[in-house]
Tab-separated table of C-alpha atoms in Angstrom:
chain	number	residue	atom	x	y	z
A	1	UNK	CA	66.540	-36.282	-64.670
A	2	UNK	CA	63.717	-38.069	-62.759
A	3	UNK	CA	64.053	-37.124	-58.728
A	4	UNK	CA	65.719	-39.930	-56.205
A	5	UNK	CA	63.761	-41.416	-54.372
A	6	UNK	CA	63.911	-41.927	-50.328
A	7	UNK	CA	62.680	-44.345	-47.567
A	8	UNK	CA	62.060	-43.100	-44.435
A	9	UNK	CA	61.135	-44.735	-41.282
A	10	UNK	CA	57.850	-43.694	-40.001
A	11	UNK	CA	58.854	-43.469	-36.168
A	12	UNK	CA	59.524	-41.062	-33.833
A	13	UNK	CA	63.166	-41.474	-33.955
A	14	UNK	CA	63.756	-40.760	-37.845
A	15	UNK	CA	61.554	-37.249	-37.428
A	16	UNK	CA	64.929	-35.357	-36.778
A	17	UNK	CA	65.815	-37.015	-40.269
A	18	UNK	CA	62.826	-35.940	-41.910
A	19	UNK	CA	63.082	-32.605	-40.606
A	20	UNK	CA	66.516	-32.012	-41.701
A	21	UNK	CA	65.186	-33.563	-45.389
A	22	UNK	CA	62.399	-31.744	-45.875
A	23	UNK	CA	64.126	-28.138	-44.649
A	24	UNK	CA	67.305	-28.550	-47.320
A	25	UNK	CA	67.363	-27.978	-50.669
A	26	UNK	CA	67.405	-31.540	-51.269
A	27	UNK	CA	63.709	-31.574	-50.814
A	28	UNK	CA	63.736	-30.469	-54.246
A	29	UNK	CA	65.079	-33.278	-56.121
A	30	UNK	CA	63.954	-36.225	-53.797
A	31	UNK	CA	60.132	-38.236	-53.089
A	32	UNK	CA	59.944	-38.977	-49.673
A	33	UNK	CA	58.179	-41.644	-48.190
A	34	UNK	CA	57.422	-42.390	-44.835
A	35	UNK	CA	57.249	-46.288	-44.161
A	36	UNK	CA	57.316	-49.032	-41.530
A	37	UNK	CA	61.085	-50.480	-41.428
A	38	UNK	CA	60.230	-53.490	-43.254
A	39	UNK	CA	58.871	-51.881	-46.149
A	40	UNK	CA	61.782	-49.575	-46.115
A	41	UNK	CA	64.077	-52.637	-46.981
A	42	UNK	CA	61.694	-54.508	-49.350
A	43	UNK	CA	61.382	-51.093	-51.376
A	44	UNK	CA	65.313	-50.711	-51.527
A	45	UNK	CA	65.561	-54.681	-52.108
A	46	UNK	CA	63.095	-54.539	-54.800
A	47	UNK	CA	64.836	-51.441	-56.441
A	48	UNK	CA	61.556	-49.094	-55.555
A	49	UNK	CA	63.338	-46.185	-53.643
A	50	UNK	CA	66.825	-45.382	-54.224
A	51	UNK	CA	68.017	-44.348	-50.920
A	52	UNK	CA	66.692	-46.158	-47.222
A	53	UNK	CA	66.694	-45.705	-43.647
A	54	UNK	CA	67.355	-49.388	-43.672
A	55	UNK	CA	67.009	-51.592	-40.881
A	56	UNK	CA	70.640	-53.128	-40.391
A	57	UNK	CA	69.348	-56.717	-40.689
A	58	UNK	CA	68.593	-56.658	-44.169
A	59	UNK	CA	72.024	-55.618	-45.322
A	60	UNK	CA	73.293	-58.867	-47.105
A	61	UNK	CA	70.510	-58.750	-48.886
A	62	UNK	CA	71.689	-55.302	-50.458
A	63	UNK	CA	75.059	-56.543	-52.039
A	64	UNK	CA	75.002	-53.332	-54.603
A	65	UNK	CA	74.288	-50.868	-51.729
A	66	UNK	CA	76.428	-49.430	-49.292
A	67	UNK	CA	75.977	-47.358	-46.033
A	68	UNK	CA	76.115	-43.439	-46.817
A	69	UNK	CA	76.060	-41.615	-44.270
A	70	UNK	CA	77.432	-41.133	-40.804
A	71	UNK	CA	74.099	-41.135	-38.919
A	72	UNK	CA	71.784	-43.839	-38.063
A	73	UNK	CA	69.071	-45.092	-35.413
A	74	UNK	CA	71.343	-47.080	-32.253
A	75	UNK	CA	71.319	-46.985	-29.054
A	76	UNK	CA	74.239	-47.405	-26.239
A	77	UNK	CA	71.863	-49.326	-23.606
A	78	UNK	CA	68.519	-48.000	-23.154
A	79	UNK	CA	66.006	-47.599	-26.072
A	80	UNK	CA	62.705	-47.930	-24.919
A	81	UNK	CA	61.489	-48.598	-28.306
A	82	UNK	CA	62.553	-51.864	-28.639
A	83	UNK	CA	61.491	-54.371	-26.409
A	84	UNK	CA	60.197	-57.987	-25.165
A	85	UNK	CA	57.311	-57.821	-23.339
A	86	UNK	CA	55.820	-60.782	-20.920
A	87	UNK	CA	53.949	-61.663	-18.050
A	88	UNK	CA	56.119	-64.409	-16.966
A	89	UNK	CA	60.002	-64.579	-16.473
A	90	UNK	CA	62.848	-65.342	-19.411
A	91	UNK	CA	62.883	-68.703	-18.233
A	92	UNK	CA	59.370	-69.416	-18.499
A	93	UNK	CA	58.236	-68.150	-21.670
A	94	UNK	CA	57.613	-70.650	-24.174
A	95	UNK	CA	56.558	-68.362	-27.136
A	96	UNK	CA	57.588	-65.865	-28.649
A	97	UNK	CA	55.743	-63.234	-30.797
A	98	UNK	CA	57.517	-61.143	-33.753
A	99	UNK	CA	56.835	-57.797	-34.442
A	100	UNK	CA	56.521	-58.310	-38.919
A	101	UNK	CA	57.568	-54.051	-38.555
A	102	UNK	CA	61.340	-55.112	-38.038
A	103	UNK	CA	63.743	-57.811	-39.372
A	104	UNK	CA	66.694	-56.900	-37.441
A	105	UNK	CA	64.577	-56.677	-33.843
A	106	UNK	CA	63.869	-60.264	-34.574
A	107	UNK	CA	67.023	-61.370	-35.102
A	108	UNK	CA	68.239	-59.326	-32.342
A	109	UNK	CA	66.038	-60.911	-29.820
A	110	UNK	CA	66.754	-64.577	-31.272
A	111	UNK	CA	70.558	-63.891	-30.723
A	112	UNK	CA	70.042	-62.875	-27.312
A	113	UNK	CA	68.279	-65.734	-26.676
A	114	UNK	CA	70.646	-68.175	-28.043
A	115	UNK	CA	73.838	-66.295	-26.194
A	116	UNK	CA	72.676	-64.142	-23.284
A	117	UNK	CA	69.023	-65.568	-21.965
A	118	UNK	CA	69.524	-69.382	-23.010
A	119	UNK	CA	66.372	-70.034	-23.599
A	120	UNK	CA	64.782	-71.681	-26.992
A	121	UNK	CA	61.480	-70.519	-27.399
A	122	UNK	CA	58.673	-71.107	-30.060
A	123	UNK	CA	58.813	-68.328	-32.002
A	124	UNK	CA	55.792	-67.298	-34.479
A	125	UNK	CA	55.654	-64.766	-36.739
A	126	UNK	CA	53.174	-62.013	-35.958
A	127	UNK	CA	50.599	-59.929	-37.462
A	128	UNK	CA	48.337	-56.713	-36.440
A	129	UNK	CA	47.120	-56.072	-33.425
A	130	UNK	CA	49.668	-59.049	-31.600
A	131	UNK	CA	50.269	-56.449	-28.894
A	132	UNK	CA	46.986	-57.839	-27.311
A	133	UNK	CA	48.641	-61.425	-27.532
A	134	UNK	CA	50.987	-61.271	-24.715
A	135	UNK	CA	49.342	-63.685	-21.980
A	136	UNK	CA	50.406	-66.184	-19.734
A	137	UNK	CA	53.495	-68.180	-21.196
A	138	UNK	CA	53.188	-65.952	-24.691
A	139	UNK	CA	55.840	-62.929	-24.658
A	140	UNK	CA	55.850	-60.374	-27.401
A	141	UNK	CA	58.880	-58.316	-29.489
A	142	UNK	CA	57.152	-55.126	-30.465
A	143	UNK	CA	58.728	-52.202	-31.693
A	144	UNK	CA	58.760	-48.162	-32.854
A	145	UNK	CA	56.059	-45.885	-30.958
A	146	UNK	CA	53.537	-48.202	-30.204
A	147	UNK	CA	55.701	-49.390	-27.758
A	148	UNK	CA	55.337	-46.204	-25.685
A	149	UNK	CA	53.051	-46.571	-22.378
A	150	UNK	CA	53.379	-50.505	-22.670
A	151	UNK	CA	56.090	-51.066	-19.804
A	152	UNK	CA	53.511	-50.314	-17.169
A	153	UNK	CA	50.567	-52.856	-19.087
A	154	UNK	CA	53.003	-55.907	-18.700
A	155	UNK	CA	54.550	-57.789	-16.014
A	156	UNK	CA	58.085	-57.765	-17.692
A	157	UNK	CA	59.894	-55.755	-20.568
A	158	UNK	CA	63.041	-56.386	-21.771
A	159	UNK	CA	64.877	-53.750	-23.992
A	160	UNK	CA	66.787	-55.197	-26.606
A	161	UNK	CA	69.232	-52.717	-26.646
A	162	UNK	CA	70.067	-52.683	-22.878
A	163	UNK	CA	70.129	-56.867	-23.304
A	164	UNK	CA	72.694	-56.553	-26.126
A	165	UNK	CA	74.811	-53.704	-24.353
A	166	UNK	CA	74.962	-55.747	-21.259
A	167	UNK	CA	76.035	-59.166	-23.569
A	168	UNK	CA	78.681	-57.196	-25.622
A	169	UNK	CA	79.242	-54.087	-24.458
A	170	UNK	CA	78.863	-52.463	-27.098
A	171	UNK	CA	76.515	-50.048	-28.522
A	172	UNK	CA	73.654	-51.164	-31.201
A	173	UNK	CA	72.270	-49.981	-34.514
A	174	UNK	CA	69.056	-50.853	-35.660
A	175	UNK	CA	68.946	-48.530	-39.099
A	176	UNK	CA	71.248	-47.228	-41.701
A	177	UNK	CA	70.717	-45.189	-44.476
A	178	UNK	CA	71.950	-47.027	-47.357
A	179	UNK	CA	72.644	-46.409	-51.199
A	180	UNK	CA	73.521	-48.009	-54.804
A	181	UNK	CA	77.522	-47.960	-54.442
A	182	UNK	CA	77.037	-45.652	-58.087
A	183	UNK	CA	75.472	-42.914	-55.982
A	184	UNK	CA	77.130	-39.804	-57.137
A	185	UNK	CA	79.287	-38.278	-54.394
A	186	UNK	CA	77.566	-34.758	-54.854
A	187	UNK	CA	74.344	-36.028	-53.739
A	188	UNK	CA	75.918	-38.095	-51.028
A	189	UNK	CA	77.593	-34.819	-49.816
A	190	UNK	CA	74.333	-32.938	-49.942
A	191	UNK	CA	72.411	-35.814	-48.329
A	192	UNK	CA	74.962	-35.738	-45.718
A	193	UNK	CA	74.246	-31.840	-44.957
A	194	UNK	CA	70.276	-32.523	-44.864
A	195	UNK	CA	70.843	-35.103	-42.373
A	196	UNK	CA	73.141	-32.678	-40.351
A	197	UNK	CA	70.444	-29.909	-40.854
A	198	UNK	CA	68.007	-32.396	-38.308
A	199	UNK	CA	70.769	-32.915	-35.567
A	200	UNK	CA	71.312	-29.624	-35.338
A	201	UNK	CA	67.402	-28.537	-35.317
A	202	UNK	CA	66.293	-31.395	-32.867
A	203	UNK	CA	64.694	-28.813	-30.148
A	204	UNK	CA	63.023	-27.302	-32.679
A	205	UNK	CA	61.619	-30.818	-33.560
A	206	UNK	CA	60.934	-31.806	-30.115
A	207	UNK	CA	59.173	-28.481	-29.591
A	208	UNK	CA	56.576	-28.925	-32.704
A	209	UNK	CA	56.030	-32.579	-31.363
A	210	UNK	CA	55.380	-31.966	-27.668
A	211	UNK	CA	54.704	-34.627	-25.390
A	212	UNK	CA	50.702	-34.718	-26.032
A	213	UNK	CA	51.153	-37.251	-29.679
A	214	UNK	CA	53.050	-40.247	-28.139
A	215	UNK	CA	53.290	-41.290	-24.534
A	216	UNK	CA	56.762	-40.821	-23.754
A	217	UNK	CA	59.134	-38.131	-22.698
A	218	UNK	CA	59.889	-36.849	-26.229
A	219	UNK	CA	63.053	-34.805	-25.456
A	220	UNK	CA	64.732	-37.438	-23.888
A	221	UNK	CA	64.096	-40.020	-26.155
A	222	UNK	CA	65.603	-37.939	-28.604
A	223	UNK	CA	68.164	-36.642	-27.071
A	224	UNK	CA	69.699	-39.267	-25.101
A	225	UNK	CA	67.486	-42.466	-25.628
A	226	UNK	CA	68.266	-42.907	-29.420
A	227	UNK	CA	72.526	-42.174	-30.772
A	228	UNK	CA	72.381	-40.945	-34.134
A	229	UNK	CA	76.215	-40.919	-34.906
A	230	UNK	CA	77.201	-43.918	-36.675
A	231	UNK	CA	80.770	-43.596	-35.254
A	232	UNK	CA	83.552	-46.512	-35.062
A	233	UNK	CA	82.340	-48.098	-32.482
A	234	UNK	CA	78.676	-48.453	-33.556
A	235	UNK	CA	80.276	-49.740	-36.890
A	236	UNK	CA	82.189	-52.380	-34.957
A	237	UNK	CA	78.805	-53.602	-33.239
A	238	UNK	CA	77.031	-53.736	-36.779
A	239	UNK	CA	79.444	-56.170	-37.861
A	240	UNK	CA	79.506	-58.338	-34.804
A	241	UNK	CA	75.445	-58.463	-34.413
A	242	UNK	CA	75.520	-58.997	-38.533
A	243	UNK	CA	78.286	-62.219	-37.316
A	244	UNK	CA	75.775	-63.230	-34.846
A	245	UNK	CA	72.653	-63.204	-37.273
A	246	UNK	CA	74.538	-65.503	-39.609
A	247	UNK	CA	75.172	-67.659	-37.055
A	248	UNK	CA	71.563	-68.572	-36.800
């Protein structure tokens, strides 16, 4: 029997994951690979990896698959890793940039700008290097760790998460993992316990890190920035931002 294969995010906030992966048993049967959210989806979509941390936006295009596991990558206000960035206010933007890393930031920031901001921007799809295309009138989504260091290079940044907490009240989740609904329950079970294995060894992943690779406070972006239980509530905002999205 061939080994299952897994999509990882490549961010900061998925190391805990890959920690807890790579230190279990499970290592043994699965390939891991570490990718950019979008690819994540498109290699689950396409039937390339059997198992994603999927970003949440690309569910109902994964009618075969279901959610897991009882961890994820959400927030409850706060991220810092998901934002807007501009030089001018809400109401004076006229375009808007989108990071191509993330499907469900771009919704995200399209529904809060249809039912929290009311604004209607231009919005244009983005490519590499955008970051350095936030001037004047032009605002930006960018996500993952190259947003770290940006809040003090630009005028204004709005986190998406703190936006949608203060529109809903409600927590968010921006990732999943997901599965083919004919995943055998012993694997889920063991997949489970690998994913536990990282919660529970988070200082030890925080220490290996330290605060000298990205420019951010590592510990508490880990530990209180980014909520890795996918409990009720978090389940209840999934389907109300997944409502929203097909609203569009």
């Amino acid at each position: 029997m061939g080994k299952i294969k897994v999509s990882v995010v490549s961010y900061l906030n998925s190391k805990p994951f890959v920690y807890g992966l790579k230190h279990s048993p499970i290592i043994n049967n699965i390939e891991l690979d570490e990718d950019m959210p979008s690819i994540t989806a498109l290699k689950l979509i396409e039937g390339n990896v059997d198992v994603g941390l999927v970003p949440v936006a690309a569910i109902p295009k994964l009618n075969d698959y279901e959610i897991i596991t009882d961890y994820c990558i959400g927030a409850d206000g706060i991220i810092s890793s998901v934002c807007l960035y501009s030089d001018v206010p809400l109401n004076e933007i006229e375009t808007i940039l989108l990071d191509y890393q993330s499907r469900t930031s771009v919704a995200l920031v399209q529904i809060l700008a249809k039912k929290h901001w009311h604004i209607n921007p231009i919005w244009k799809e983005a490519s590499a290097n955008f970051e350095n295309s936030v001037v004047g009138k032009t605002a930006a989504v960018i996500i993952g760790d190259r947003t770290f260091g940006l809040n003090e290079r630009y005028k204004y940044a709005f986190d998406l998460a703190e936006e949608w907490k203060k529109m809903t009240n409600m927590p968010f989740v921006f990732a999943c993992w997901m599965a083919k609904k004919d995943a055998s329950s012993s694997f889920i079970q063991k997949f489970n316990q690998a994913l536990a294995i990282g919660m529970e060894h988070k200082q030890e992943v925080i220490s290996q890190i330290g605060d000298k690779e990205f420019e951010v406070d590592v510990a508490d972006y880990l530990n209180e920035k980014i909520k890795y239980n996918l409990d009720e509530n978090k389940r209840k905002a999934l389907e109300l931002f997944l409502k929203y999205k097909e609203e569009l």
